[in-house]
Amino acid sequence: MMQRPFRPEEYSLKETSPHLGGAASGDKLTTTYDLVEQMQYLYVRVGKAKELPSKDITGSCDPYVEVKLGNYKGTTRHFEKNTNPEWNQVFAFSKERIQSSVVEITVKDKDLVKDDFIGRVLFDLNEVPKRVPPDSPLAPQWYRLEERNGHKVKGELMLAVWMGTQADEAFPEAWHSDAASVPGDGLASIRSKVYLTPKLWYLRVNVIEAQDLIPNDRTRFPEVYVKAMLGNQALRTRPSPSRTLNPMWNEDLMFVAAEPFEEHLILSVEDRIAPGKDDVLGRTVISLQHVPRRLDHKLLNSQWYNLAKHVIVDGEQKETKFSSRVHLRICLEGGYHVLDESTHYSSDLRPTAKPLWKHSIGILELGILTAQGLLPMKTKDGRGTTDAYCVAKYGQKWVRTRTIIDSFTPKWNEQYTWEVYDPCTVITIGVFDNCHLNGGEKANGARDTRIGKVRIRLSTLETDRVYTHAYPLIVLTPAGVKKMGEVQLAVRFTCSSLLNMMHLYSQPLLPKMHYVHPLSVIQVDNLRRQATNIVSTRLSRAEPPLRKEIVEYMLDVDSHMWSMRKSKANFFRIMGVLSPLIAVAKWFDQICHWRNPLTTILIHILFVILVLYPELILPTIFLYLFLIGVWYYRWRPRQPPHMDTRLSHAESAHPDELDEEFDTFPTSRPPDIVRMRYDRLRSVAGRIQTVVGDLATQGERLQSLLSWRDPRATALFVTLCFVAAIVLYVTPFRVVVFLAGLYTLRHPRFRHRMPSVPLNFFRRLPARTDSML
């Protein structure tokens, strides 16, 4: 296969200059819509009618209203036998597509053969008033109906007609001329919506012991374990080492539970008789509504639960209670943050319990403007078409723009706002093709197609600056990397308190419980998978649904899977981090070999000074770092990070590597033995890939200390370097070394279990994971 030539400009970020916020000053939109371009719409609110004449022979009237503007026509629902109907429906016509100077609002009588004309009202578009929020909505008025010849007829219609923008509160629920071709049952799937994910808790079940068990087979010692189920999550303890009728475990089982707690925790005590054969010795059902919640690691009281057993009596299942019981300590953990997304791209780090939340530090505003150059995603009537919409997620709030029908250059111009509690978080924006326009679930299991996504780390944004860029939408396919178009965004991060935000850089990234009572890596992985399942299930049950494939793509569900391409990319990231050290070694080698005599002489002088005055070593280093940081400020990044195909090795990936990356897991390649070995290799290599990636992340964080990728962190570090240079200059060097040594060798009693301030600061620094494809 011939490799396409690499074109960096094709995959690069482009700065744009959209006309944000509206027209000239004095005609500006409210601040809610100052990150998007104004889109003009003609709004027609059809309120109600009164005293309509009957046109049928039967003397009844089944009225409806038709609103017509050029080629676009919208209709209200009709009422059976009602001369005073009330519709209260709004129609919106995009000004870009208006081809007529008159809007015609006609009242008709629904009939089996031909609908009868009752009367109409005409409006000249030049006479229509303009409404700019926050002006109050236009009050509807009564208008007399006219014949086609202009004569007044019996009946009146209450209407309001005005020119407005997408900032109008009538916009989200209005009938849109842009979507005139969509059938009524598909309209729900094209409207913009805001979703909130359920509040997630960790449920800790500490299985202590059981008492007075009654085994079915009394001739053997029972091999007893406890099985716990919550929804589709099932966990079990190891078999009790004491093979008696009063077994002990003292084992923790962790689940993810979502509010409202509809599902019950089902515990069964089981006896393993033979491999694959178990006897249920008793079970109990516990409602999570009454389970205590804790905010810290203090022990809660344990409780005994009676076990019941189901037996068949006369063909009916009956529950018998007996003296067996199980000793449990159950609690909902409010002090942890329940991870439901990849740790590299976390959008929220707050603990579950609201009393533990700190104050928000700012506001994130996102304007989703337009897309350009989208590729045809499906075929309709023999031609390629795309019905694109965007999904953005940050924290618990997900937003979905309206779907723009049949356009490769859709214009959304929708603006959304989030509260920010931590700047070291990532917002994700995905673009998708809507495959559910013909009536939602009737689309025979159609899946909305991914067009691409963008991630923006907030800490890389300067505060109070509007970033307007066109981001490339890049996806990886079995045939190679592919650009699907570009999405134009406007982003602004506004900080309410700079001091609070700077203070956050010294705080732990995760809540306290993650360090005081840490979960194992395997537990975190399993719990994250369960949390993702709960979020995708809940959002797919919303109306309109945010489908499973969308949620999984936004949450990077498959990010842990092995890929030769990712492993190579991570290896070269490490090489990129180490290359400056290699360059320094080469430079020192040149000094030693007198390649540049002047430089070598200067180094000799510096070396002699530092030998004679060793107290100058540290201040010189910190001063040097300070000067480098200030010097690099000129070349600080001017734009947010974006998907980098070269960094991801997506351009140079071999077809066989891509075939391996897109292979199913377990593999679909024969024969069976190769499949087993291949899967094992991929599993092991996936862990190696993660470790290599983490090493690269640490090195890149070191680089970002002075690169101004996170302007606040670099400003803090540079300031600290300057202060340290001065303090170390005036403090005797031997005293500094003595104190540093004593601090390093301090007694465990003086050590905190929480991470230190420098470590917290370091973990918050951005790495290049944001730019990994």
PDB file of N, CA, C and O in Angstrom, residues 230-281:
ATOM      1  N   LEU A 230     -25.112  -6.193  42.555  1.00  0.00           N
ATOM      2  CA  LEU A 230     -25.780  -4.888  42.500  1.00  0.00           C
ATOM      3  C   LEU A 230     -25.996  -4.583  41.024  1.00  0.00           C
ATOM      4  O   LEU A 230     -25.039  -4.293  40.291  1.00  0.00           O
ATOM      5  N   GLY A 231     -27.241  -4.695  40.577  1.00  0.00           N
ATOM      6  CA  GLY A 231     -27.512  -4.519  39.136  1.00  0.00           C
ATOM      7  C   GLY A 231     -26.798  -5.615  38.364  1.00  0.00           C
ATOM      8  O   GLY A 231     -26.955  -6.805  38.647  1.00  0.00           O
ATOM      9  N   ASN A 232     -25.966  -5.212  37.385  1.00  0.00           N
ATOM     10  CA  ASN A 232     -25.222  -6.222  36.610  1.00  0.00           C
ATOM     11  C   ASN A 232     -23.794  -6.409  37.137  1.00  0.00           C
ATOM     12  O   ASN A 232     -22.955  -7.011  36.479  1.00  0.00           O
ATOM     13  N   GLN A 233     -23.501  -5.862  38.329  1.00  0.00           N
ATOM     14  CA  GLN A 233     -22.186  -6.057  38.947  1.00  0.00           C
ATOM     15  C   GLN A 233     -22.269  -7.235  39.918  1.00  0.00           C
ATOM     16  O   GLN A 233     -23.170  -7.289  40.748  1.00  0.00           O
ATOM     17  N   ALA A 234     -21.335  -8.159  39.797  1.00  0.00           N
ATOM     18  CA  ALA A 234     -21.311  -9.322  40.690  1.00  0.00           C
ATOM     19  C   ALA A 234     -19.885  -9.536  41.182  1.00  0.00           C
ATOM     20  O   ALA A 234     -18.942  -9.557  40.378  1.00  0.00           O
ATOM     21  N   LEU A 235     -19.717  -9.643  42.497  1.00  0.00           N
ATOM     22  CA  LEU A 235     -18.405  -9.901  43.095  1.00  0.00           C
ATOM     23  C   LEU A 235     -18.556 -10.999  44.136  1.00  0.00           C
ATOM     24  O   LEU A 235     -19.633 -11.204  44.695  1.00  0.00           O
ATOM     25  N   ARG A 236     -17.468 -11.701  44.411  1.00  0.00           N
ATOM     26  CA  ARG A 236     -17.516 -12.738  45.443  1.00  0.00           C
ATOM     27  C   ARG A 236     -16.248 -12.699  46.280  1.00  0.00           C
ATOM     28  O   ARG A 236     -15.193 -12.274  45.806  1.00  0.00           O
ATOM     29  N   THR A 237     -16.381 -13.137  47.525  1.00  0.00           N
ATOM     30  CA  THR A 237     -15.210 -13.235  48.394  1.00  0.00           C
ATOM     31  C   THR A 237     -14.462 -14.525  48.055  1.00  0.00           C
ATOM     32  O   THR A 237     -14.984 -15.389  47.338  1.00  0.00           O
ATOM     33  N   ARG A 238     -13.276 -14.654  48.594  1.00  0.00           N
ATOM     34  CA  ARG A 238     -12.586 -15.952  48.464  1.00  0.00           C
ATOM     35  C   ARG A 238     -13.269 -16.925  49.441  1.00  0.00           C
ATOM     36  O   ARG A 238     -13.891 -16.489  50.433  1.00  0.00           O
ATOM     37  N   PRO A 239     -13.146 -18.237  49.212  1.00  0.00           N
ATOM     38  CA  PRO A 239     -13.731 -19.194  50.172  1.00  0.00           C
ATOM     39  C   PRO A 239     -13.103 -19.004  51.546  1.00  0.00           C
ATOM     40  O   PRO A 239     -11.909 -18.715  51.665  1.00  0.00           O
ATOM     41  N   SER A 240     -13.920 -19.134  52.567  1.00  0.00           N
ATOM     42  CA  SER A 240     -13.437 -18.909  53.930  1.00  0.00           C
ATOM     43  C   SER A 240     -12.369 -19.946  54.294  1.00  0.00           C
ATOM     44  O   SER A 240     -12.563 -21.141  54.077  1.00  0.00           O
ATOM     45  N   PRO A 241     -11.225 -19.470  54.839  1.00  0.00           N
ATOM     46  CA  PRO A 241     -10.185 -20.429  55.235  1.00  0.00           C
ATOM     47  C   PRO A 241     -10.638 -21.346  56.373  1.00  0.00           C
ATOM     48  O   PRO A 241     -10.188 -22.479  56.483  1.00  0.00           O
ATOM     49  N   SER A 242     -11.573 -20.843  57.213  1.00  0.00           N
ATOM     50  CA  SER A 242     -12.087 -21.700  58.301  1.00  0.00           C
ATOM     51  C   SER A 242     -13.317 -22.445  57.780  1.00  0.00           C
ATOM     52  O   SER A 242     -14.390 -21.864  57.650  1.00  0.00           O
ATOM     53  N   ARG A 243     -13.149 -23.735  57.470  1.00  0.00           N
ATOM     54  CA  ARG A 243     -14.248 -24.502  56.854  1.00  0.00           C
ATOM     55  C   ARG A 243     -15.173 -25.031  57.952  1.00  0.00           C
ATOM     56  O   ARG A 243     -15.194 -26.212  58.265  1.00  0.00           O
ATOM     57  N   THR A 244     -15.939 -24.081  58.518  1.00  0.00           N
ATOM     58  CA  THR A 244     -16.866 -24.424  59.602  1.00  0.00           C
ATOM     59  C   THR A 244     -18.238 -23.841  59.269  1.00  0.00           C
ATOM     60  O   THR A 244     -18.428 -23.220  58.210  1.00  0.00           O
ATOM     61  N   LEU A 245     -19.170 -24.004  60.200  1.00  0.00           N
ATOM     62  CA  LEU A 245     -20.514 -23.427  60.024  1.00  0.00           C
ATOM     63  C   LEU A 245     -20.561 -21.972  60.474  1.00  0.00           C
ATOM     64  O   LEU A 245     -21.608 -21.333  60.397  1.00  0.00           O
ATOM     65  N   ASN A 246     -19.430 -21.459  60.985  1.00  0.00           N
ATOM     66  CA  ASN A 246     -19.312 -20.040  61.361  1.00  0.00           C
ATOM     67  C   ASN A 246     -18.080 -19.444  60.666  1.00  0.00           C
ATOM     68  O   ASN A 246     -17.091 -19.098  61.326  1.00  0.00           O
ATOM     69  N   PRO A 247     -18.117 -19.351  59.338  1.00  0.00           N
ATOM     70  CA  PRO A 247     -16.916 -18.938  58.600  1.00  0.00           C
ATOM     71  C   PRO A 247     -16.602 -17.447  58.780  1.00  0.00           C
ATOM     72  O   PRO A 247     -17.482 -16.643  59.062  1.00  0.00           O
ATOM     73  N   MET A 248     -15.310 -17.093  58.586  1.00  0.00           N
ATOM     74  CA  MET A 248     -14.828 -15.702  58.690  1.00  0.00           C
ATOM     75  C   MET A 248     -14.212 -15.312  57.340  1.00  0.00           C
ATOM     76  O   MET A 248     -13.583 -16.131  56.679  1.00  0.00           O
ATOM     77  N   TRP A 249     -14.387 -14.023  56.961  1.00  0.00           N
ATOM     78  CA  TRP A 249     -13.759 -13.515  55.725  1.00  0.00           C
ATOM     79  C   TRP A 249     -13.009 -12.204  55.965  1.00  0.00           C
ATOM     80  O   TRP A 249     -11.865 -12.076  55.611  1.00  0.00           O
ATOM     81  N   ASN A 250     -13.717 -11.236  56.503  1.00  0.00           N
ATOM     82  CA  ASN A 250     -13.190  -9.869  56.679  1.00  0.00           C
ATOM     83  C   ASN A 250     -12.597  -9.334  55.368  1.00  0.00           C
ATOM     84  O   ASN A 250     -11.425  -8.951  55.286  1.00  0.00           O
ATOM     85  N   GLU A 251     -13.443  -9.326  54.351  1.00  0.00           N
ATOM     86  CA  GLU A 251     -13.005  -8.947  52.996  1.00  0.00           C
ATOM     87  C   GLU A 251     -13.893  -7.821  52.461  1.00  0.00           C
ATOM     88  O   GLU A 251     -15.111  -7.816  52.696  1.00  0.00           O
ATOM     89  N   ASP A 252     -13.266  -6.880  51.753  1.00  0.00           N
ATOM     90  CA  ASP A 252     -14.009  -5.750  51.165  1.00  0.00           C
ATOM     91  C   ASP A 252     -14.413  -6.038  49.723  1.00  0.00           C
ATOM     92  O   ASP A 252     -13.585  -6.501  48.924  1.00  0.00           O
ATOM     93  N   LEU A 253     -15.663  -5.755  49.395  1.00  0.00           N
ATOM     94  CA  LEU A 253     -16.142  -5.788  48.008  1.00  0.00           C
ATOM     95  C   LEU A 253     -16.586  -4.373  47.654  1.00  0.00           C
ATOM     96  O   LEU A 253     -17.310  -3.742  48.421  1.00  0.00           O
ATOM     97  N   MET A 254     -16.151  -3.866  46.496  1.00  0.00           N
ATOM     98  CA  MET A 254     -16.460  -2.482  46.102  1.00  0.00           C
ATOM     99  C   MET A 254     -17.346  -2.468  44.855  1.00  0.00           C
ATOM    100  O   MET A 254     -17.061  -3.174  43.868  1.00  0.00           O
ATOM    101  N   PHE A 255     -18.405  -1.651  44.905  1.00  0.00           N
ATOM    102  CA  PHE A 255     -19.325  -1.493  43.778  1.00  0.00           C
ATOM    103  C   PHE A 255     -19.483  -0.016  43.448  1.00  0.00           C
ATOM    104  O   PHE A 255     -19.134   0.852  44.250  1.00  0.00           O
ATOM    105  N   VAL A 256     -20.059   0.242  42.269  1.00  0.00           N
ATOM    106  CA  VAL A 256     -20.467   1.605  41.912  1.00  0.00           C
ATOM    107  C   VAL A 256     -21.994   1.653  41.970  1.00  0.00           C
ATOM    108  O   VAL A 256     -22.669   0.834  41.343  1.00  0.00           O
ATOM    109  N   ALA A 257     -22.515   2.596  42.733  1.00  0.00           N
ATOM    110  CA  ALA A 257     -23.971   2.769  42.850  1.00  0.00           C
ATOM    111  C   ALA A 257     -24.335   4.171  42.367  1.00  0.00           C
ATOM    112  O   ALA A 257     -23.564   5.111  42.538  1.00  0.00           O
ATOM    113  N   ALA A 258     -25.500   4.293  41.733  1.00  0.00           N
ATOM    114  CA  ALA A 258     -25.926   5.577  41.166  1.00  0.00           C
ATOM    115  C   ALA A 258     -27.238   6.018  41.791  1.00  0.00           C
ATOM    116  O   ALA A 258     -28.135   5.208  42.019  1.00  0.00           O
ATOM    117  N   GLU A 259     -27.325   7.320  42.084  1.00  0.00           N
ATOM    118  CA  GLU A 259     -28.601   7.885  42.565  1.00  0.00           C
ATOM    119  C   GLU A 259     -29.566   8.028  41.388  1.00  0.00           C
ATOM    120  O   GLU A 259     -29.125   8.304  40.275  1.00  0.00           O
ATOM    121  N   PRO A 260     -30.878   7.902  41.595  1.00  0.00           N
ATOM    122  CA  PRO A 260     -31.525   7.409  42.814  1.00  0.00           C
ATOM    123  C   PRO A 260     -31.281   5.901  42.945  1.00  0.00           C
ATOM    124  O   PRO A 260     -31.202   5.209  41.936  1.00  0.00           O
ATOM    125  N   PHE A 261     -31.131   5.424  44.165  1.00  0.00           N
ATOM    126  CA  PHE A 261     -30.731   4.030  44.377  1.00  0.00           C
ATOM    127  C   PHE A 261     -31.915   3.095  44.136  1.00  0.00           C
ATOM    128  O   PHE A 261     -32.588   2.661  45.072  1.00  0.00           O
ATOM    129  N   GLU A 262     -32.146   2.776  42.852  1.00  0.00           N
ATOM    130  CA  GLU A 262     -33.284   1.926  42.497  1.00  0.00           C
ATOM    131  C   GLU A 262     -32.966   0.452  42.714  1.00  0.00           C
ATOM    132  O   GLU A 262     -33.846  -0.352  43.000  1.00  0.00           O
ATOM    133  N   GLU A 263     -31.681   0.084  42.520  1.00  0.00           N
ATOM    134  CA  GLU A 263     -31.301  -1.334  42.597  1.00  0.00           C
ATOM    135  C   GLU A 263     -30.953  -1.718  44.034  1.00  0.00           C
ATOM    136  O   GLU A 263     -30.402  -0.903  44.785  1.00  0.00           O
ATOM    137  N   HIS A 264     -31.245  -2.949  44.379  1.00  0.00           N
ATOM    138  CA  HIS A 264     -30.947  -3.468  45.717  1.00  0.00           C
ATOM    139  C   HIS A 264     -29.667  -4.293  45.680  1.00  0.00           C
ATOM    140  O   HIS A 264     -29.329  -4.901  44.659  1.00  0.00           O
ATOM    141  N   LEU A 265     -28.987  -4.312  46.827  1.00  0.00           N
ATOM    142  CA  LEU A 265     -27.809  -5.164  46.978  1.00  0.00           C
ATOM    143  C   LEU A 265     -28.291  -6.547  47.413  1.00  0.00           C
ATOM    144  O   LEU A 265     -28.986  -6.675  48.419  1.00  0.00           O
ATOM    145  N   ILE A 266     -27.941  -7.573  46.624  1.00  0.00           N
ATOM    146  CA  ILE A 266     -28.364  -8.950  46.928  1.00  0.00           C
ATOM    147  C   ILE A 266     -27.134  -9.746  47.343  1.00  0.00           C
ATOM    148  O   ILE A 266     -26.181  -9.883  46.556  1.00  0.00           O
ATOM    149  N   LEU A 267     -27.131 -10.252  48.579  1.00  0.00           N
ATOM    150  CA  LEU A 267     -26.015 -11.056  49.075  1.00  0.00           C
ATOM    151  C   LEU A 267     -26.474 -12.489  49.275  1.00  0.00           C
ATOM    152  O   LEU A 267     -27.545 -12.734  49.863  1.00  0.00           O
ATOM    153  N   SER A 268     -25.688 -13.434  48.774  1.00  0.00           N
ATOM    154  CA  SER A 268     -25.996 -14.842  49.004  1.00  0.00           C
ATOM    155  C   SER A 268     -24.762 -15.538  49.550  1.00  0.00           C
ATOM    156  O   SER A 268     -23.642 -15.273  49.106  1.00  0.00           O
ATOM    157  N   VAL A 269     -24.975 -16.381  50.549  1.00  0.00           N
ATOM    158  CA  VAL A 269     -23.896 -17.202  51.101  1.00  0.00           C
ATOM    159  C   VAL A 269     -23.994 -18.554  50.414  1.00  0.00           C
ATOM    160  O   VAL A 269     -25.050 -19.199  50.447  1.00  0.00           O
ATOM    161  N   GLU A 270     -22.904 -18.981  49.756  1.00  0.00           N
ATOM    162  CA  GLU A 270     -22.945 -20.178  48.916  1.00  0.00           C
ATOM    163  C   GLU A 270     -21.851 -21.165  49.324  1.00  0.00           C
ATOM    164  O   GLU A 270     -20.782 -20.764  49.803  1.00  0.00           O
ATOM    165  N   ASP A 271     -22.158 -22.426  49.103  1.00  0.00           N
ATOM    166  CA  ASP A 271     -21.235 -23.527  49.430  1.00  0.00           C
ATOM    167  C   ASP A 271     -20.815 -24.185  48.122  1.00  0.00           C
ATOM    168  O   ASP A 271     -21.669 -24.638  47.344  1.00  0.00           O
ATOM    169  N   ARG A 272     -19.494 -24.219  47.874  1.00  0.00           N
ATOM    170  CA  ARG A 272     -18.996 -24.843  46.641  1.00  0.00           C
ATOM    171  C   ARG A 272     -18.886 -26.346  46.871  1.00  0.00           C
ATOM    172  O   ARG A 272     -18.021 -26.825  47.608  1.00  0.00           O
ATOM    173  N   ILE A 273     -19.785 -27.092  46.240  1.00  0.00           N
ATOM    174  CA  ILE A 273     -19.808 -28.550  46.403  1.00  0.00           C
ATOM    175  C   ILE A 273     -18.790 -29.197  45.475  1.00  0.00           C
ATOM    176  O   ILE A 273     -18.055 -30.104  45.840  1.00  0.00           O
ATOM    177  N   ALA A 274     -18.772 -28.701  44.223  1.00  0.00           N
ATOM    178  CA  ALA A 274     -17.846 -29.229  43.214  1.00  0.00           C
ATOM    179  C   ALA A 274     -17.574 -28.101  42.238  1.00  0.00           C
ATOM    180  O   ALA A 274     -18.274 -27.082  42.234  1.00  0.00           O
ATOM    181  N   PRO A 275     -16.528 -28.245  41.379  1.00  0.00           N
ATOM    182  CA  PRO A 275     -16.268 -27.187  40.387  1.00  0.00           C
ATOM    183  C   PRO A 275     -17.505 -26.918  39.532  1.00  0.00           C
ATOM    184  O   PRO A 275     -18.078 -27.841  38.933  1.00  0.00           O
ATOM    185  N   GLY A 276     -17.947 -25.651  39.527  1.00  0.00           N
ATOM    186  CA  GLY A 276     -19.115 -25.265  38.734  1.00  0.00           C
ATOM    187  C   GLY A 276     -20.438 -25.601  39.390  1.00  0.00           C
ATOM    188  O   GLY A 276     -21.499 -25.409  38.792  1.00  0.00           O
ATOM    189  N   LYS A 277     -20.413 -26.147  40.619  1.00  0.00           N
ATOM    190  CA  LYS A 277     -21.667 -26.492  41.308  1.00  0.00           C
ATOM    191  C   LYS A 277     -21.659 -25.880  42.709  1.00  0.00           C
ATOM    192  O   LYS A 277     -20.757 -26.149  43.504  1.00  0.00           O
ATOM    193  N   ASP A 278     -22.669 -25.014  42.965  1.00  0.00           N
ATOM    194  CA  ASP A 278     -22.729 -24.313  44.249  1.00  0.00           C
ATOM    195  C   ASP A 278     -24.128 -24.439  44.839  1.00  0.00           C
ATOM    196  O   ASP A 278     -25.124 -24.444  44.107  1.00  0.00           O
ATOM    197  N   ASP A 279     -24.172 -24.528  46.159  1.00  0.00           N
ATOM    198  CA  ASP A 279     -25.448 -24.538  46.891  1.00  0.00           C
ATOM    199  C   ASP A 279     -25.642 -23.196  47.573  1.00  0.00           C
ATOM    200  O   ASP A 279     -24.731 -22.703  48.247  1.00  0.00           O
ATOM    201  N   VAL A 280     -26.825 -22.595  47.419  1.00  0.00           N
ATOM    202  CA  VAL A 280     -27.127 -21.343  48.123  1.00  0.00           C
ATOM    203  C   VAL A 280     -27.619 -21.689  49.521  1.00  0.00           C
ATOM    204  O   VAL A 280     -28.640 -22.367  49.685  1.00  0.00           O
ATOM    205  N   LEU A 281     -26.867 -21.222  50.533  1.00  0.00           N
ATOM    206  CA  LEU A 281     -27.224 -21.527  51.923  1.00  0.00           C
ATOM    207  C   LEU A 281     -28.149 -20.458  52.511  1.00  0.00           C
ATOM    208  O   LEU A 281     -28.697 -20.648  53.599  1.00  0.00           O
TER     209      LEU A 281
END
